[in-house]
Amino acid sequence: MAIENIEILKKPIANDITETIGNTPLVKLNRLTEGIDANVLVKLESFNPVSSVKDRVAVSLIEDAEKSGKINKDTTIIEPTSGNTGVALAFAAAAKGYKLKIILPESFSIERRKLVKIFGADLVLTPASEGIPGAIKEAERLNEEIENSIILQQFENPANPEIHERLTGKEILVDTDGDVDIVVGAIGTGGTITGIANAIKKEKDDFKAIGVEAAASPIITEGKKGSHKIQGISPGFIADTLDLDVIDEVVTVEDEDAGKTTIALAQKEGILAGISSGSAVYAALEIAKRPENKGKTIVAVLADTGERYLSVEWLSDLYY
């Protein structure tokens, strides 16, 4: 569609920034799918207010805690995270007036740290060698130390997959008129792909949900954990928010393949996405090449924006 044909649609005025989450666009891949006889779409979660799929989760976690009476205006929210949930909680806490402490392994990008701080949250860094488990341990220590504090538990809280069942999955169904065969999503907490699978499988018996994990840390497919470079996925354990009963397949992606696909998305499709998005698209393209998927519609969920990774040296080495 030419730009002159774009319609201006009236939208309601949001009462606050948290009401702008969701309804992110689906975009067809063109140049990356040359020679592939399947329809590959990407869901751009970077169109959320602070540019990631975790914006949905952050608002859901806080509002669930509000409804259940677990937090009040004097509560300090604490959360261990690989970064995007921290940024998302920081924006939501700022909008709603809550104090927030984010616990982040120091190995994650500098952009994440700065974004957490600009929203006014406190940032606590933990050793890179300890990964997410180290951040969780520090969060638990702070929770015991700080009166009237709470850990929202994105790795355990059912409000995580529920928001994707209520919104993300249904958005995909609506935007494709129900014509979606496969959704591919990289697995961190697993809430995104679990919620999407729950929503779509209620409407389509033959739908498949496929998860992606880092080849260097195949905890789901092989029971092994290890260090890897795909920030935001494969934390080294299987979170309670991942329901493997609704996931039809989990595939692994090498760090370099994720990185190269991230660059290819930018340079061939004009889509600036994060490294985990690169892993999801790489997997989606490989899945699209399977003979049994000829003519099918495959959606890859792109979790965030590539602006959060411009300081990541190994990624920049691929395009400089």
PDB file of C-alpha atoms in Angstrom:
ATOM      1  CA  MET A   1       0.000   0.000   0.000  1.00  0.00           C
ATOM      2  CA  ALA A   2       1.340   3.403  -0.952  1.00  0.00           C
ATOM      3  CA  ILE A   3       1.688   5.967   1.829  1.00  0.00           C
ATOM      4  CA  GLU A   4      -0.906   8.241   0.193  1.00  0.00           C
ATOM      5  CA  ASN A   5      -3.504   5.500   0.744  1.00  0.00           C
ATOM      6  CA  ILE A   6      -3.011   5.278   4.498  1.00  0.00           C
ATOM      7  CA  GLU A   7      -6.206   6.160   6.361  1.00  0.00           C
ATOM      8  CA  ILE A   8      -6.303   8.276   9.505  1.00  0.00           C
ATOM      9  CA  LEU A   9      -8.303   6.332  12.095  1.00  0.00           C
ATOM     10  CA  LYS A  10      -9.829   7.996  15.134  1.00  0.00           C
ATOM     11  CA  LYS A  11      -8.494   6.561  18.375  1.00  0.00           C
ATOM     12  CA  PRO A  12      -9.781   7.183  21.894  1.00  0.00           C
ATOM     13  CA  ILE A  13      -7.720   9.442  24.162  1.00  0.00           C
ATOM     14  CA  ALA A  14      -5.858   7.274  26.678  1.00  0.00           C
ATOM     15  CA  ASN A  15      -6.310   8.081  30.367  1.00  0.00           C
ATOM     16  CA  ASP A  16      -2.652   7.292  30.939  1.00  0.00           C
ATOM     17  CA  ILE A  17       0.274   5.747  29.040  1.00  0.00           C
ATOM     18  CA  THR A  18      -0.479   2.207  30.274  1.00  0.00           C
ATOM     19  CA  GLU A  19      -3.698   2.164  28.235  1.00  0.00           C
ATOM     20  CA  THR A  20      -1.687   2.318  25.006  1.00  0.00           C
ATOM     21  CA  ILE A  21      -0.332  -1.225  25.220  1.00  0.00           C
ATOM     22  CA  GLY A  22      -1.322  -3.798  22.625  1.00  0.00           C
ATOM     23  CA  ASN A  23      -2.798  -3.797  19.129  1.00  0.00           C
ATOM     24  CA  THR A  24       0.704  -4.044  17.704  1.00  0.00           C
ATOM     25  CA  PRO A  25       0.952  -4.523  13.913  1.00  0.00           C
ATOM     26  CA  LEU A  26       1.581  -7.620  11.861  1.00  0.00           C
ATOM     27  CA  VAL A  27       3.993  -7.048   8.979  1.00  0.00           C
ATOM     28  CA  LYS A  28       4.676  -9.374   6.053  1.00  0.00           C
ATOM     29  CA  LEU A  29       8.297 -10.291   5.373  1.00  0.00           C
ATOM     30  CA  ASN A  30       9.182  -9.900   1.693  1.00  0.00           C
ATOM     31  CA  ARG A  31      12.883  -9.999   0.859  1.00  0.00           C
ATOM     32  CA  LEU A  32      13.835 -12.496   3.566  1.00  0.00           C
ATOM     33  CA  THR A  33      11.215 -14.930   2.297  1.00  0.00           C
ATOM     34  CA  GLU A  34      12.283 -14.997  -1.344  1.00  0.00           C
ATOM     35  CA  GLY A  35      12.104 -18.606  -2.532  1.00  0.00           C
ATOM     36  CA  ILE A  36      10.002 -19.661   0.468  1.00  0.00           C
ATOM     37  CA  ASP A  37       6.461 -20.808  -0.328  1.00  0.00           C
ATOM     38  CA  ALA A  38       4.851 -19.724   2.931  1.00  0.00           C
ATOM     39  CA  ASN A  39       3.455 -16.469   4.290  1.00  0.00           C
ATOM     40  CA  VAL A  40       5.742 -15.259   7.103  1.00  0.00           C
ATOM     41  CA  LEU A  41       4.498 -12.369   9.228  1.00  0.00           C
ATOM     42  CA  VAL A  42       6.115 -10.644  12.201  1.00  0.00           C
ATOM     43  CA  LYS A  43       4.273  -9.112  15.157  1.00  0.00           C
ATOM     44  CA  LEU A  44       6.078  -5.928  16.110  1.00  0.00           C
ATOM     45  CA  GLU A  45       5.941  -5.669  19.883  1.00  0.00           C
ATOM     46  CA  SER A  46       8.259  -2.659  19.654  1.00  0.00           C
ATOM     47  CA  PHE A  47       5.078  -0.659  18.924  1.00  0.00           C
ATOM     48  CA  ASN A  48       4.159  -0.903  22.615  1.00  0.00           C
ATOM     49  CA  PRO A  49       4.744   2.310  24.633  1.00  0.00           C
ATOM     50  CA  VAL A  50       8.295   1.503  25.735  1.00  0.00           C
ATOM     51  CA  SER A  51       9.054  -0.799  22.857  1.00  0.00           C
ATOM     52  CA  SER A  52       8.740  -4.361  24.096  1.00  0.00           C
ATOM     53  CA  VAL A  53       6.334  -7.237  24.626  1.00  0.00           C
ATOM     54  CA  LYS A  54       7.021  -6.919  28.364  1.00  0.00           C
ATOM     55  CA  ASP A  55       5.023  -3.678  28.497  1.00  0.00           C
ATOM     56  CA  ARG A  56       1.932  -5.867  28.427  1.00  0.00           C
ATOM     57  CA  VAL A  57       3.245  -8.083  31.213  1.00  0.00           C
ATOM     58  CA  ALA A  58       4.335  -5.221  33.463  1.00  0.00           C
ATOM     59  CA  VAL A  59       0.918  -3.575  33.421  1.00  0.00           C
ATOM     60  CA  SER A  60      -0.761  -6.951  33.925  1.00  0.00           C
ATOM     61  CA  LEU A  61       1.444  -7.826  36.919  1.00  0.00           C
ATOM     62  CA  ILE A  62       0.865  -4.481  38.642  1.00  0.00           C
ATOM     63  CA  GLU A  63      -2.871  -4.367  37.999  1.00  0.00           C
ATOM     64  CA  ASP A  64      -3.271  -7.957  39.191  1.00  0.00           C
ATOM     65  CA  ALA A  65      -1.455  -7.044  42.428  1.00  0.00           C
ATOM     66  CA  GLU A  66      -3.688  -3.968  42.811  1.00  0.00           C
ATOM     67  CA  LYS A  67      -6.884  -5.967  42.341  1.00  0.00           C
ATOM     68  CA  SER A  68      -5.798  -8.622  44.838  1.00  0.00           C
ATOM     69  CA  GLY A  69      -4.813  -6.012  47.436  1.00  0.00           C
ATOM     70  CA  LYS A  70      -1.157  -7.063  47.501  1.00  0.00           C
ATOM     71  CA  ILE A  71       0.215  -3.562  46.928  1.00  0.00           C
ATOM     72  CA  ASN A  72      -0.556  -0.016  47.988  1.00  0.00           C
ATOM     73  CA  LYS A  73       0.982   3.376  47.241  1.00  0.00           C
ATOM     74  CA  ASP A  74       3.691   2.788  49.875  1.00  0.00           C
ATOM     75  CA  THR A  75       4.729  -0.607  48.496  1.00  0.00           C
ATOM     76  CA  THR A  76       8.186  -1.074  46.988  1.00  0.00           C
ATOM     77  CA  ILE A  77       8.004  -3.343  43.943  1.00  0.00           C
ATOM     78  CA  ILE A  78      11.080  -5.533  43.371  1.00  0.00           C
ATOM     79  CA  GLU A  79      11.731  -7.576  40.264  1.00  0.00           C
ATOM     80  CA  PRO A  80      14.662  -9.636  38.921  1.00  0.00           C
ATOM     81  CA  THR A  81      14.821  -9.392  35.139  1.00  0.00           C
ATOM     82  CA  SER A  82      16.949  -9.718  32.016  1.00  0.00           C
ATOM     83  CA  GLY A  83      16.028  -6.130  31.203  1.00  0.00           C
ATOM     84  CA  ASN A  84      12.832  -5.677  29.203  1.00  0.00           C
ATOM     85  CA  THR A  85      10.550  -6.455  32.134  1.00  0.00           C
ATOM     86  CA  GLY A  86      12.577  -4.016  34.214  1.00  0.00           C
ATOM     87  CA  VAL A  87      12.139  -1.232  31.672  1.00  0.00           C
ATOM     88  CA  ALA A  88       8.444  -2.042  31.312  1.00  0.00           C
ATOM     89  CA  LEU A  89       7.850  -2.106  35.063  1.00  0.00           C
ATOM     90  CA  ALA A  90       9.749   1.181  35.375  1.00  0.00           C
ATOM     91  CA  PHE A  91       7.401   2.940  32.945  1.00  0.00           C
ATOM     92  CA  ALA A  92       4.299   1.385  34.520  1.00  0.00           C
ATOM     93  CA  ALA A  93       5.440   2.136  38.078  1.00  0.00           C
ATOM     94  CA  ALA A  94       6.197   5.733  37.102  1.00  0.00           C
ATOM     95  CA  ALA A  95       2.748   6.133  35.550  1.00  0.00           C
ATOM     96  CA  LYS A  96       1.025   4.605  38.570  1.00  0.00           C
ATOM     97  CA  GLY A  97       3.208   6.154  41.287  1.00  0.00           C
ATOM     98  CA  TYR A  98       4.977   3.107  42.752  1.00  0.00           C
ATOM     99  CA  LYS A  99       8.526   2.757  44.086  1.00  0.00           C
ATOM    100  CA  LEU A 100      10.522   0.168  42.144  1.00  0.00           C
ATOM    101  CA  LYS A 101      13.796  -1.722  42.456  1.00  0.00           C
ATOM    102  CA  ILE A 102      15.024  -3.637  39.417  1.00  0.00           C
ATOM    103  CA  ILE A 103      17.614  -6.389  39.835  1.00  0.00           C
ATOM    104  CA  LEU A 104      19.585  -6.906  36.638  1.00  0.00           C
ATOM    105  CA  PRO A 105      22.611  -9.083  35.809  1.00  0.00           C
ATOM    106  CA  GLU A 106      25.452  -6.772  34.782  1.00  0.00           C
ATOM    107  CA  SER A 107      25.919  -8.681  31.508  1.00  0.00           C
ATOM    108  CA  PHE A 108      22.829  -7.122  29.944  1.00  0.00           C
ATOM    109  CA  SER A 109      22.977  -4.091  27.674  1.00  0.00           C
ATOM    110  CA  ILE A 110      23.747  -0.580  28.917  1.00  0.00           C
ATOM    111  CA  GLU A 111      20.604   0.719  27.192  1.00  0.00           C
ATOM    112  CA  ARG A 112      18.458  -1.348  29.562  1.00  0.00           C
ATOM    113  CA  ARG A 113      20.195   0.147  32.602  1.00  0.00           C
ATOM    114  CA  LYS A 114      19.721   3.718  31.396  1.00  0.00           C
ATOM    115  CA  LEU A 115      16.069   3.178  30.533  1.00  0.00           C
ATOM    116  CA  VAL A 116      15.312   1.761  33.984  1.00  0.00           C
ATOM    117  CA  LYS A 117      16.952   4.777  35.609  1.00  0.00           C
ATOM    118  CA  ILE A 118      15.335   7.451  33.441  1.00  0.00           C
ATOM    119  CA  PHE A 119      11.917   6.283  34.656  1.00  0.00           C
ATOM    120  CA  GLY A 120      13.085   6.828  38.245  1.00  0.00           C
ATOM    121  CA  ALA A 121      13.530   3.233  39.372  1.00  0.00           C
ATOM    122  CA  ASP A 122      16.439   2.033  41.512  1.00  0.00           C
ATOM    123  CA  LEU A 123      18.788  -0.348  39.714  1.00  0.00           C
ATOM    124  CA  VAL A 124      20.745  -3.102  41.432  1.00  0.00           C
ATOM    125  CA  LEU A 125      23.320  -4.996  39.349  1.00  0.00           C
ATOM    126  CA  THR A 126      24.312  -8.579  40.106  1.00  0.00           C
ATOM    127  CA  PRO A 127      27.345 -10.535  38.840  1.00  0.00           C
ATOM    128  CA  ALA A 128      27.128 -11.618  35.216  1.00  0.00           C
ATOM    129  CA  SER A 129      28.382 -15.077  36.132  1.00  0.00           C
ATOM    130  CA  GLU A 130      25.299 -15.685  38.297  1.00  0.00           C
ATOM    131  CA  GLY A 131      22.824 -14.860  35.513  1.00  0.00           C
ATOM    132  CA  ILE A 132      19.107 -14.593  36.220  1.00  0.00           C
ATOM    133  CA  PRO A 133      19.268 -17.014  39.205  1.00  0.00           C
ATOM    134  CA  GLY A 134      21.661 -14.570  40.874  1.00  0.00           C
ATOM    135  CA  ALA A 135      19.285 -11.685  40.269  1.00  0.00           C
ATOM    136  CA  ILE A 136      16.411 -13.715  41.710  1.00  0.00           C
ATOM    137  CA  LYS A 137      18.437 -14.492  44.841  1.00  0.00           C
ATOM    138  CA  GLU A 138      19.263 -10.812  45.370  1.00  0.00           C
ATOM    139  CA  ALA A 139      15.615  -9.840  44.848  1.00  0.00           C
ATOM    140  CA  GLU A 140      14.558 -12.329  47.504  1.00  0.00           C
ATOM    141  CA  ARG A 141      17.146 -10.898  49.919  1.00  0.00           C
ATOM    142  CA  LEU A 142      15.892  -7.353  49.352  1.00  0.00           C
ATOM    143  CA  ASN A 143      12.288  -8.478  49.736  1.00  0.00           C
ATOM    144  CA  GLU A 144      13.080  -9.774  53.221  1.00  0.00           C
ATOM    145  CA  GLU A 145      14.996  -6.609  54.095  1.00  0.00           C
ATOM    146  CA  ILE A 146      12.544  -3.958  52.850  1.00  0.00           C
ATOM    147  CA  GLU A 147       9.272  -3.520  54.723  1.00  0.00           C
ATOM    148  CA  ASN A 148       6.095  -3.510  52.592  1.00  0.00           C
ATOM    149  CA  SER A 149       7.850  -4.815  49.497  1.00  0.00           C
ATOM    150  CA  ILE A 150       6.780  -7.386  46.938  1.00  0.00           C
ATOM    151  CA  ILE A 151       8.313  -9.419  44.130  1.00  0.00           C
ATOM    152  CA  LEU A 152       5.780  -9.630  41.311  1.00  0.00           C
ATOM    153  CA  GLN A 153       7.354 -12.903  40.123  1.00  0.00           C
ATOM    154  CA  GLN A 154       7.199 -12.688  36.333  1.00  0.00           C
ATOM    155  CA  PHE A 155       8.617 -16.239  36.155  1.00  0.00           C
ATOM    156  CA  GLU A 156       5.762 -17.636  38.267  1.00  0.00           C
ATOM    157  CA  ASN A 157       2.839 -15.230  38.080  1.00  0.00           C
ATOM    158  CA  PRO A 158      -0.114 -16.455  35.966  1.00  0.00           C
ATOM    159  CA  ALA A 159      -0.881 -12.811  35.132  1.00  0.00           C
ATOM    160  CA  ASN A 160       2.069 -13.083  32.703  1.00  0.00           C
ATOM    161  CA  PRO A 161       0.641 -15.670  30.268  1.00  0.00           C
ATOM    162  CA  GLU A 162      -2.914 -14.473  30.935  1.00  0.00           C
ATOM    163  CA  ILE A 163      -2.318 -11.066  29.333  1.00  0.00           C
ATOM    164  CA  HIS A 164      -1.063 -12.781  26.176  1.00  0.00           C
ATOM    165  CA  GLU A 165      -4.064 -15.092  26.110  1.00  0.00           C
ATOM    166  CA  ARG A 166      -6.428 -12.151  26.610  1.00  0.00           C
ATOM    167  CA  LEU A 167      -4.727  -9.754  24.185  1.00  0.00           C
ATOM    168  CA  THR A 168      -1.724 -10.883  22.124  1.00  0.00           C
ATOM    169  CA  GLY A 169      -3.131 -14.173  20.875  1.00  0.00           C
ATOM    170  CA  LYS A 170      -6.527 -12.678  20.099  1.00  0.00           C
ATOM    171  CA  GLU A 171      -4.900  -9.784  18.231  1.00  0.00           C
ATOM    172  CA  ILE A 172      -3.192 -12.300  15.951  1.00  0.00           C
ATOM    173  CA  LEU A 173      -6.486 -14.096  15.341  1.00  0.00           C
ATOM    174  CA  VAL A 174      -8.298 -10.852  14.524  1.00  0.00           C
ATOM    175  CA  ASP A 175      -5.585  -9.412  12.276  1.00  0.00           C
ATOM    176  CA  THR A 176      -5.239 -12.633  10.253  1.00  0.00           C
ATOM    177  CA  ASP A 177      -9.014 -13.261  10.140  1.00  0.00           C
ATOM    178  CA  GLY A 178      -8.222 -16.536  11.874  1.00  0.00           C
ATOM    179  CA  ASP A 179      -5.885 -17.602   9.085  1.00  0.00           C
ATOM    180  CA  VAL A 180      -2.822 -18.355  11.202  1.00  0.00           C
ATOM    181  CA  ASP A 181      -1.247 -21.796  11.241  1.00  0.00           C
ATOM    182  CA  ILE A 182       1.903 -21.403  13.341  1.00  0.00           C
ATOM    183  CA  VAL A 183       3.215 -18.864  15.846  1.00  0.00           C
ATOM    184  CA  VAL A 184       6.917 -18.838  16.710  1.00  0.00           C
ATOM    185  CA  GLY A 185       8.195 -17.139  19.854  1.00  0.00           C
ATOM    186  CA  ALA A 186      11.499 -17.064  21.722  1.00  0.00           C
ATOM    187  CA  ILE A 187      11.221 -18.416  25.266  1.00  0.00           C
ATOM    188  CA  GLY A 188      12.320 -16.449  28.329  1.00  0.00           C
ATOM    189  CA  THR A 189       9.584 -16.785  30.928  1.00  0.00           C
ATOM    190  CA  GLY A 190       7.538 -18.580  28.279  1.00  0.00           C
ATOM    191  CA  GLY A 191       4.511 -16.432  29.095  1.00  0.00           C
ATOM    192  CA  THR A 192       4.173 -14.989  25.599  1.00  0.00           C
ATOM    193  CA  ILE A 193       4.073 -18.227  23.623  1.00  0.00           C
ATOM    194  CA  THR A 194       2.005 -19.983  26.319  1.00  0.00           C
ATOM    195  CA  GLY A 195      -0.662 -17.278  26.370  1.00  0.00           C
ATOM    196  CA  ILE A 196      -0.789 -17.021  22.575  1.00  0.00           C
ATOM    197  CA  ALA A 197      -1.097 -20.800  22.269  1.00  0.00           C
ATOM    198  CA  ASN A 198      -3.931 -20.916  24.803  1.00  0.00           C
ATOM    199  CA  ALA A 199      -5.861 -18.206  22.956  1.00  0.00           C
ATOM    200  CA  ILE A 200      -5.501 -19.562  19.430  1.00  0.00           C
ATOM    201  CA  LYS A 201      -5.897 -23.262  20.246  1.00  0.00           C
ATOM    202  CA  LYS A 202      -9.357 -22.506  21.604  1.00  0.00           C
ATOM    203  CA  GLU A 203     -10.311 -21.404  18.091  1.00  0.00           C
ATOM    204  CA  LYS A 204      -8.153 -23.610  15.835  1.00  0.00           C
ATOM    205  CA  ASP A 205      -7.540 -27.313  16.468  1.00  0.00           C
ATOM    206  CA  ASP A 206      -4.730 -27.586  13.918  1.00  0.00           C
ATOM    207  CA  PHE A 207      -2.792 -24.530  15.135  1.00  0.00           C
ATOM    208  CA  LYS A 208       0.807 -25.040  16.286  1.00  0.00           C
ATOM    209  CA  ALA A 209       2.868 -23.037  18.775  1.00  0.00           C
ATOM    210  CA  ILE A 210       6.632 -23.333  18.422  1.00  0.00           C
ATOM    211  CA  GLY A 211       9.103 -22.057  20.999  1.00  0.00           C
ATOM    212  CA  VAL A 212      12.725 -21.047  20.489  1.00  0.00           C
ATOM    213  CA  GLU A 213      15.641 -21.447  22.876  1.00  0.00           C
ATOM    214  CA  ALA A 214      19.357 -20.751  22.589  1.00  0.00           C
ATOM    215  CA  ALA A 215      21.361 -23.668  21.203  1.00  0.00           C
ATOM    216  CA  ALA A 216      24.045 -22.975  23.803  1.00  0.00           C
ATOM    217  CA  SER A 217      21.531 -23.383  26.633  1.00  0.00           C
ATOM    218  CA  PRO A 218      19.027 -26.055  25.558  1.00  0.00           C
ATOM    219  CA  ILE A 219      17.360 -26.515  28.942  1.00  0.00           C
ATOM    220  CA  ILE A 220      14.025 -27.536  27.406  1.00  0.00           C
ATOM    221  CA  THR A 221      15.180 -29.737  24.543  1.00  0.00           C
ATOM    222  CA  GLU A 222      18.194 -31.352  26.193  1.00  0.00           C
ATOM    223  CA  GLY A 223      18.056 -30.486  29.893  1.00  0.00           C
ATOM    224  CA  LYS A 224      21.338 -28.560  29.657  1.00  0.00           C
ATOM    225  CA  LYS A 225      22.028 -24.946  30.551  1.00  0.00           C
ATOM    226  CA  GLY A 226      24.927 -22.801  29.401  1.00  0.00           C
ATOM    227  CA  SER A 227      26.020 -19.263  28.608  1.00  0.00           C
ATOM    228  CA  HIS A 228      24.773 -17.672  25.392  1.00  0.00           C
ATOM    229  CA  LYS A 229      24.486 -14.264  23.731  1.00  0.00           C
ATOM    230  CA  ILE A 230      20.779 -14.008  22.930  1.00  0.00           C
ATOM    231  CA  GLN A 231      19.668 -11.554  25.585  1.00  0.00           C
ATOM    232  CA  GLY A 232      16.196 -12.101  26.992  1.00  0.00           C
ATOM    233  CA  ILE A 233      15.743 -15.842  26.346  1.00  0.00           C
ATOM    234  CA  SER A 234      16.914 -19.167  27.811  1.00  0.00           C
ATOM    235  CA  PRO A 235      17.454 -18.105  31.454  1.00  0.00           C
ATOM    236  CA  GLY A 236      18.857 -21.527  32.371  1.00  0.00           C
ATOM    237  CA  PHE A 237      15.696 -22.892  33.971  1.00  0.00           C
ATOM    238  CA  ILE A 238      12.120 -23.628  32.957  1.00  0.00           C
ATOM    239  CA  ALA A 239       9.794 -21.011  34.396  1.00  0.00           C
ATOM    240  CA  ASP A 240       6.398 -21.882  35.877  1.00  0.00           C
ATOM    241  CA  THR A 241       4.836 -19.516  33.332  1.00  0.00           C
ATOM    242  CA  LEU A 242       5.816 -21.842  30.483  1.00  0.00           C
ATOM    243  CA  ASP A 243       3.224 -24.545  29.818  1.00  0.00           C
ATOM    244  CA  LEU A 244       4.937 -27.118  27.648  1.00  0.00           C
ATOM    245  CA  ASP A 245       1.641 -28.971  27.241  1.00  0.00           C
ATOM    246  CA  VAL A 246       0.435 -26.291  24.807  1.00  0.00           C
ATOM    247  CA  ILE A 247       3.766 -25.934  22.988  1.00  0.00           C
ATOM    248  CA  ASP A 248       3.995 -28.283  20.001  1.00  0.00           C
ATOM    249  CA  GLU A 249       7.731 -27.986  19.390  1.00  0.00           C
ATOM    250  CA  VAL A 250      10.817 -26.204  20.715  1.00  0.00           C
ATOM    251  CA  VAL A 251      13.689 -25.488  18.328  1.00  0.00           C
ATOM    252  CA  THR A 252      17.185 -24.208  19.071  1.00  0.00           C
ATOM    253  CA  VAL A 253      18.991 -21.309  17.392  1.00  0.00           C
ATOM    254  CA  GLU A 254      22.710 -20.536  17.437  1.00  0.00           C
ATOM    255  CA  ASP A 255      23.864 -17.133  18.691  1.00  0.00           C
ATOM    256  CA  GLU A 256      25.372 -16.183  15.340  1.00  0.00           C
ATOM    257  CA  ASP A 257      22.244 -17.153  13.392  1.00  0.00           C
ATOM    258  CA  ALA A 258      20.148 -14.991  15.714  1.00  0.00           C
ATOM    259  CA  GLY A 259      22.555 -12.076  15.313  1.00  0.00           C
ATOM    260  CA  LYS A 260      22.811 -12.330  11.532  1.00  0.00           C
ATOM    261  CA  THR A 261      19.034 -12.534  11.184  1.00  0.00           C
ATOM    262  CA  THR A 262      18.652  -9.484  13.420  1.00  0.00           C
ATOM    263  CA  ILE A 263      20.916  -7.551  11.047  1.00  0.00           C
ATOM    264  CA  ALA A 264      19.130  -8.963   7.998  1.00  0.00           C
ATOM    265  CA  LEU A 265      15.778  -7.799   9.357  1.00  0.00           C
ATOM    266  CA  ALA A 266      17.127  -4.259   9.544  1.00  0.00           C
ATOM    267  CA  GLN A 267      18.967  -4.235   6.236  1.00  0.00           C
ATOM    268  CA  LYS A 268      16.514  -6.187   4.081  1.00  0.00           C
ATOM    269  CA  GLU A 269      13.148  -5.446   5.663  1.00  0.00           C
ATOM    270  CA  GLY A 270      13.753  -2.123   7.440  1.00  0.00           C
ATOM    271  CA  ILE A 271      12.708  -3.683  10.761  1.00  0.00           C
ATOM    272  CA  LEU A 272      14.879  -2.790  13.753  1.00  0.00           C
ATOM    273  CA  ALA A 273      14.372  -5.583  16.259  1.00  0.00           C
ATOM    274  CA  GLY A 274      16.270  -7.185  19.124  1.00  0.00           C
ATOM    275  CA  ILE A 275      18.443 -10.288  19.157  1.00  0.00           C
ATOM    276  CA  SER A 276      15.734 -12.575  20.533  1.00  0.00           C
ATOM    277  CA  SER A 277      13.568 -11.398  17.644  1.00  0.00           C
ATOM    278  CA  GLY A 278      16.345 -12.463  15.303  1.00  0.00           C
ATOM    279  CA  SER A 279      16.223 -15.931  16.835  1.00  0.00           C
ATOM    280  CA  ALA A 280      12.441 -16.111  16.370  1.00  0.00           C
ATOM    281  CA  VAL A 281      12.622 -15.006  12.736  1.00  0.00           C
ATOM    282  CA  TYR A 282      15.494 -17.372  11.950  1.00  0.00           C
ATOM    283  CA  ALA A 283      13.423 -20.238  13.372  1.00  0.00           C
ATOM    284  CA  ALA A 284      10.277 -19.094  11.537  1.00  0.00           C
ATOM    285  CA  LEU A 285      12.109 -18.999   8.198  1.00  0.00           C
ATOM    286  CA  GLU A 286      13.525 -22.488   8.744  1.00  0.00           C
ATOM    287  CA  ILE A 287      10.094 -23.781   9.713  1.00  0.00           C
ATOM    288  CA  ALA A 288       8.576 -22.099   6.637  1.00  0.00           C
ATOM    289  CA  LYS A 289      10.953 -24.093   4.416  1.00  0.00           C
ATOM    290  CA  ARG A 290       9.515 -27.420   5.576  1.00  0.00           C
ATOM    291  CA  PRO A 291       7.472 -29.060   2.794  1.00  0.00           C
ATOM    292  CA  GLU A 292       4.485 -29.598   5.081  1.00  0.00           C
ATOM    293  CA  ASN A 293       4.248 -25.846   5.684  1.00  0.00           C
ATOM    294  CA  LYS A 294       3.853 -24.847   2.041  1.00  0.00           C
ATOM    295  CA  GLY A 295       1.230 -22.110   1.750  1.00  0.00           C
ATOM    296  CA  LYS A 296       0.794 -21.731   5.492  1.00  0.00           C
ATOM    297  CA  THR A 297       0.767 -18.511   7.502  1.00  0.00           C
ATOM    298  CA  ILE A 298       3.496 -18.307  10.126  1.00  0.00           C
ATOM    299  CA  VAL A 299       3.761 -15.490  12.662  1.00  0.00           C
ATOM    300  CA  ALA A 300       7.000 -14.715  14.505  1.00  0.00           C
ATOM    301  CA  VAL A 301       6.722 -12.568  17.623  1.00  0.00           C
ATOM    302  CA  LEU A 302       9.369  -9.828  17.677  1.00  0.00           C
ATOM    303  CA  ALA A 303       9.767  -9.044  21.351  1.00  0.00           C
ATOM    304  CA  ASP A 304      11.474  -5.661  21.282  1.00  0.00           C
ATOM    305  CA  THR A 305      13.416  -2.984  19.422  1.00  0.00           C
ATOM    306  CA  GLY A 306      16.985  -3.230  18.208  1.00  0.00           C
ATOM    307  CA  GLU A 307      17.813   0.137  19.778  1.00  0.00           C
ATOM    308  CA  ARG A 308      18.374  -1.740  23.048  1.00  0.00           C
ATOM    309  CA  TYR A 309      21.328  -3.614  21.559  1.00  0.00           C
ATOM    310  CA  LEU A 310      23.334  -0.979  19.712  1.00  0.00           C
ATOM    311  CA  SER A 311      26.058  -1.188  22.377  1.00  0.00           C
ATOM    312  CA  VAL A 312      26.360  -4.992  22.117  1.00  0.00           C
ATOM    313  CA  GLU A 313      29.793  -5.432  20.575  1.00  0.00           C
ATOM    314  CA  TRP A 314      29.415  -8.936  19.144  1.00  0.00           C
ATOM    315  CA  LEU A 315      26.274  -7.842  17.316  1.00  0.00           C
ATOM    316  CA  SER A 316      27.790  -4.631  15.969  1.00  0.00           C
ATOM    317  CA  ASP A 317      30.778  -6.645  14.739  1.00  0.00           C
ATOM    318  CA  LEU A 318      28.394  -8.371  12.316  1.00  0.00           C
ATOM    319  CA  TYR A 319      27.554  -5.185  10.431  1.00  0.00           C
ATOM    320  CA  TYR A 320      30.519  -2.831  10.864  1.00  0.00           C
TER     321      TYR A 320
END
